Amino acid sequence: SAVISQKPSRDICQRGTSLTIQCQVDSQVTMMFWYRQQPGQSLTLIATANQGSEATYESGFVIDKFPISRPNLTFSTLTVSNMSPEDSSIYLCSVGQASSGNTIYFGEGSWLTVV
Amino acid sequence: DQQVKQNSPSLSVQEGRISILNCDYTNSMFDYFLWYKKYPAEGPTFLISISSIKDKNEDGRFTVFLNKSAKHLSLHIVPSQPGDSAVYFCAASSMGGKLIFGQGTELSVKP
């Protein structure tokens, strides 16, 4: 499977600020996704990052709050805007390949704590 | 509406014994099921998957069973090892669509 690197791995953020998380994959991948795991909760899909076009957001997530970029087949960013304590979560980049069928693989995650 | 449910938040087993983690789903359109293992402060690691055309898939110590009529799948770990202690998530998808995750079961394997 592809090696997925996320930056930052952990950060403490001030309320009202924004933070951009980067996801770098060591090979070209068909699909890239961004998930969130709030404390004690399951994993929830935020959006599918589409290469060269706007991301596809899931219900409850909007572009103004979580702008996503995907300039090429190996890189994507997720910005968490105007953060509040409720945004304290692990944010996970994940990728899928046609050769892997429907299996997706995850990066190490980015732990954000908003104070 | 929770389409994928893991009703046991935690499970404790003795080292060397079998661990059985269960997962139920409600959407009959799901055709692909996966199990992930997650340690604290790390991303989930893919363990094993099964297509709806099968009822069993085995990979080393890990076996996944699928009962479509009951909309139930289970992950068996034999023998369990202390390093297996983690949170296990089941997930399901339909026709290559997005993965829906269960709430997770925390497995503790005691030496």
Short mmCIF file of C-alpha atoms in Angstrom, two decimals:
data_model
loop_
_atom_site.label_atom_id
_atom_site.label_comp_id
_atom_site.label_asym_id
_atom_site.label_seq_id
_atom_site.Cartn_x
_atom_site.Cartn_y
_atom_site.Cartn_z
CA SER A 1 0.00 0.00 0.00
CA ALA A 2 1.03 3.64 -0.44
CA VAL A 3 2.91 5.50 2.27
CA ILE A 4 0.81 8.43 3.49
CA SER A 5 2.42 11.27 5.42
CA GLN A 6 0.50 13.96 7.27
CA LYS A 7 1.71 17.25 8.70
CA PRO A 8 1.37 18.40 11.39
CA SER A 9 1.00 15.24 13.42
CA ARG A 10 -0.20 17.24 16.40
CA ASP A 11 -0.99 20.86 17.19
CA ILE A 12 -2.64 23.05 19.77
CA CYS A 13 -4.60 25.84 18.15
CA GLN A 14 -6.18 29.01 19.41
CA ARG A 15 -9.91 29.50 19.04
CA GLY A 16 -10.79 31.48 15.93
CA THR A 17 -7.65 30.60 14.00
CA SER A 18 -7.28 28.31 10.99
CA LEU A 19 -4.88 25.45 10.38
CA THR A 20 -3.95 23.64 7.20
CA ILE A 21 -3.12 19.94 7.28
CA GLN A 22 -1.02 18.49 4.49
CA CYS A 23 -1.21 14.97 3.12
CA GLN A 24 1.54 13.61 0.90
CA VAL A 25 1.43 10.17 -0.73
CA ASP A 26 4.49 8.44 -2.13
CA SER A 27 2.70 7.32 -5.28
CA GLN A 28 -0.13 8.53 -7.48
CA VAL A 29 -3.50 7.50 -6.11
CA THR A 30 -6.94 7.55 -7.62
CA MET A 31 -8.90 8.62 -4.58
CA MET A 32 -8.12 10.81 -1.58
CA PHE A 33 -10.43 11.37 1.34
CA TRP A 34 -10.46 13.35 4.55
CA TYR A 35 -11.96 11.86 7.72
CA ARG A 36 -12.45 13.16 11.21
CA GLN A 37 -12.54 11.26 14.48
CA GLN A 38 -13.83 13.27 17.41
CA PRO A 39 -12.92 12.06 20.91
CA GLY A 40 -14.62 8.76 21.66
CA GLN A 41 -16.39 8.72 18.31
CA SER A 42 -16.19 6.79 15.09
CA LEU A 43 -14.59 7.94 11.87
CA THR A 44 -16.67 10.34 9.80
CA LEU A 45 -16.02 11.22 6.19
CA ILE A 46 -15.63 14.97 5.68
CA ALA A 47 -15.11 15.03 1.92
CA THR A 48 -13.60 13.41 -1.12
CA ALA A 49 -10.69 15.42 -2.50
CA ASN A 50 -11.00 15.62 -6.28
CA GLN A 51 -7.91 16.30 -8.31
CA GLY A 52 -8.16 19.62 -10.12
CA SER A 53 -11.71 20.38 -9.02
CA GLU A 54 -13.76 21.20 -5.96
CA ALA A 55 -14.02 18.59 -3.24
CA THR A 56 -17.23 16.64 -2.68
CA TYR A 57 -18.49 17.29 0.84
CA GLU A 58 -20.58 15.03 3.01
CA SER A 59 -23.72 16.17 4.75
CA GLY A 60 -22.86 18.43 7.65
CA PHE A 61 -19.54 19.63 6.22
CA VAL A 62 -19.13 22.76 4.12
CA ILE A 63 -16.36 24.22 2.02
CA ASP A 64 -16.16 27.47 3.99
CA LYS A 65 -15.32 25.57 7.16
CA PHE A 66 -13.17 22.81 5.61
CA PRO A 67 -11.61 24.03 2.36
CA ILE A 68 -9.74 21.26 0.58
CA SER A 69 -7.22 21.36 -2.21
CA ARG A 70 -5.87 18.56 -4.38
CA PRO A 71 -3.53 19.98 -7.00
CA ASN A 72 -2.21 16.60 -8.16
CA LEU A 73 -2.51 12.85 -7.63
CA THR A 74 -0.12 12.71 -4.65
CA PHE A 75 -0.97 15.73 -2.48
CA SER A 76 -3.95 17.26 -0.71
CA THR A 77 -4.59 19.80 2.03
CA LEU A 78 -7.44 20.25 4.47
CA THR A 79 -7.92 23.55 6.25
CA VAL A 80 -9.95 23.75 9.43
CA SER A 81 -11.19 27.35 9.51
CA ASN A 82 -12.22 29.57 12.39
CA MET A 83 -11.64 26.78 14.88
CA SER A 84 -13.67 26.20 18.02
CA PRO A 85 -13.15 23.59 20.76
CA GLU A 86 -15.68 21.35 18.97
CA ASP A 87 -13.15 21.00 16.15
CA SER A 88 -10.72 19.22 18.46
CA SER A 89 -10.32 15.90 16.64
CA ILE A 90 -8.01 13.63 14.77
CA TYR A 91 -8.08 14.51 11.10
CA LEU A 92 -7.16 11.64 8.82
CA CYS A 93 -6.11 11.59 5.22
CA SER A 94 -6.91 8.37 3.38
CA VAL A 95 -6.31 7.07 -0.11
CA GLY A 96 -7.72 4.44 -2.41
CA GLN A 97 -6.38 2.81 -5.52
CA ALA A 98 -8.25 1.02 -8.27
CA SER A 99 -5.76 -1.83 -7.82
CA SER A 100 -6.77 -2.13 -4.16
CA GLY A 101 -10.46 -2.45 -4.91
CA ASN A 102 -12.57 -0.75 -2.30
CA THR A 103 -9.89 -0.79 0.39
CA ILE A 104 -8.69 2.58 1.60
CA TYR A 105 -5.56 3.25 3.62
CA PHE A 106 -5.02 5.91 6.23
CA GLY A 107 -2.27 8.29 7.17
CA GLU A 108 -1.07 8.66 10.75
CA GLY A 109 -3.55 11.41 11.47
CA SER A 110 -3.28 14.97 12.72
CA TRP A 111 -4.32 15.56 16.33
CA LEU A 112 -5.75 19.04 16.74
CA THR A 113 -6.65 20.49 20.12
CA VAL A 114 -8.44 23.84 20.08
CA VAL A 115 -8.15 25.94 23.23
CA ASP B 1 -29.33 6.40 11.45
CA GLN B 2 -26.38 4.21 12.28
CA GLN B 3 -25.91 1.82 9.39
CA VAL B 4 -22.92 0.01 10.91
CA LYS B 5 -23.01 -0.92 14.58
CA GLN B 6 -20.49 -2.40 16.94
CA ASN B 7 -22.53 -2.98 20.06
CA SER B 8 -19.66 -3.95 22.33
CA PRO B 9 -17.52 -0.94 23.23
CA SER B 10 -14.92 -3.16 24.86
CA LEU B 11 -13.71 -6.75 25.03
CA SER B 12 -11.13 -8.37 27.26
CA VAL B 13 -9.55 -11.75 26.50
CA GLN B 14 -6.65 -13.78 27.77
CA GLU B 15 -3.51 -14.12 25.71
CA GLY B 16 -3.64 -17.22 23.52
CA ARG B 17 -7.42 -17.38 23.47
CA ILE B 18 -9.75 -16.37 20.67
CA SER B 19 -11.00 -12.80 20.32
CA ILE B 20 -14.33 -12.36 18.54
CA LEU B 21 -15.37 -8.88 17.53
CA ASN B 22 -18.85 -8.38 16.15
CA CYS B 23 -20.43 -5.93 13.76
CA ASP B 24 -24.00 -5.53 12.51
CA TYR B 25 -25.25 -3.53 9.57
CA THR B 26 -28.63 -2.43 8.35
CA ASN B 27 -28.06 -1.52 4.69
CA SER B 28 -28.58 -4.58 2.49
CA MET B 29 -26.82 -2.77 -0.37
CA PHE B 30 -23.45 -3.00 1.36
CA ASP B 31 -21.23 -5.31 -0.66
CA TYR B 32 -17.77 -4.84 0.83
CA PHE B 33 -16.72 -5.00 4.45
CA LEU B 34 -13.44 -4.18 6.13
CA TRP B 35 -11.80 -4.30 9.54
CA TYR B 36 -9.31 -1.74 10.74
CA LYS B 37 -7.14 -1.68 13.85
CA LYS B 38 -6.30 1.58 15.54
CA TYR B 39 -3.83 2.46 18.24
CA PRO B 40 -4.19 5.75 20.13
CA ALA B 41 -2.62 8.71 18.34
CA GLU B 42 -2.23 6.73 15.09
CA GLY B 43 -4.26 6.33 11.94
CA PRO B 44 -6.29 3.13 11.38
CA THR B 45 -4.45 0.19 9.86
CA PHE B 46 -6.26 -2.03 7.37
CA LEU B 47 -6.51 -5.62 8.60
CA ILE B 48 -8.77 -7.70 6.42
CA SER B 49 -11.76 -7.37 4.12
CA ILE B 50 -14.50 -9.49 2.65
CA SER B 51 -16.74 -9.16 -0.35
CA SER B 52 -20.42 -9.96 -0.08
CA ILE B 53 -19.99 -12.88 -2.47
CA LYS B 54 -17.99 -14.69 0.20
CA ASP B 55 -18.82 -15.79 3.71
CA LYS B 56 -15.29 -16.18 5.01
CA ASN B 57 -11.86 -14.71 4.45
CA GLU B 58 -8.73 -15.69 6.30
CA ASP B 59 -5.35 -14.01 6.66
CA GLY B 60 -2.99 -15.54 9.19
CA ARG B 61 -4.45 -15.16 12.66
CA PHE B 62 -7.35 -13.07 11.37
CA THR B 63 -10.57 -14.47 9.94
CA VAL B 64 -13.63 -12.48 8.97
CA PHE B 65 -17.02 -14.18 8.71
CA LEU B 66 -19.99 -12.67 6.91
CA ASN B 67 -23.59 -13.72 7.48
CA LYS B 68 -25.60 -11.79 4.92
CA SER B 69 -28.99 -13.06 6.03
CA ALA B 70 -28.33 -11.81 9.55
CA LYS B 71 -26.47 -8.70 8.30
CA HIS B 72 -23.69 -9.59 10.65
CA LEU B 73 -19.94 -9.92 10.39
CA SER B 74 -17.33 -10.93 12.88
CA LEU B 75 -13.57 -10.80 13.19
CA HIS B 76 -11.83 -13.72 14.85
CA ILE B 77 -8.27 -13.37 16.12
CA VAL B 78 -6.59 -16.65 17.04
CA PRO B 79 -4.45 -16.81 19.07
CA SER B 80 -4.80 -13.39 20.64
CA GLN B 81 -1.60 -11.57 21.57
CA PRO B 82 -1.01 -8.56 23.85
CA GLY B 83 0.03 -6.55 20.76
CA ASP B 84 -3.49 -7.00 19.42
CA SER B 85 -4.76 -4.65 22.11
CA ALA B 86 -6.26 -1.72 20.18
CA VAL B 87 -9.58 -0.34 18.96
CA TYR B 88 -11.07 -2.31 16.07
CA PHE B 89 -13.41 -0.66 13.59
CA CYS B 90 -15.59 -2.42 11.07
CA ALA B 91 -16.58 -0.55 7.94
CA ALA B 92 -18.86 -1.17 4.98
CA SER B 93 -19.41 0.24 1.54
CA SER B 94 -21.80 -0.13 -1.35
CA MET B 95 -20.70 -0.32 -4.99
CA GLY B 96 -17.35 1.29 -4.29
CA GLY B 97 -18.91 4.21 -2.45
CA LYS B 98 -17.83 5.80 0.76
CA LEU B 99 -16.96 3.71 3.80
CA ILE B 100 -19.33 3.81 6.75
CA PHE B 101 -17.63 3.00 10.05
CA GLY B 102 -18.90 1.43 13.23
CA GLN B 103 -18.20 2.97 16.63
CA GLY B 104 -15.28 0.69 17.39
CA THR B 105 -14.56 -2.02 19.96
CA GLU B 106 -11.61 -1.68 22.29
CA LEU B 107 -9.86 -5.04 22.61
CA SER B 108 -7.63 -5.72 25.58
CA VAL B 109 -5.53 -8.88 25.52
CA LYS B 110 -4.17 -9.73 28.93
CA PRO B 111 -0.93 -11.69 29.36
#
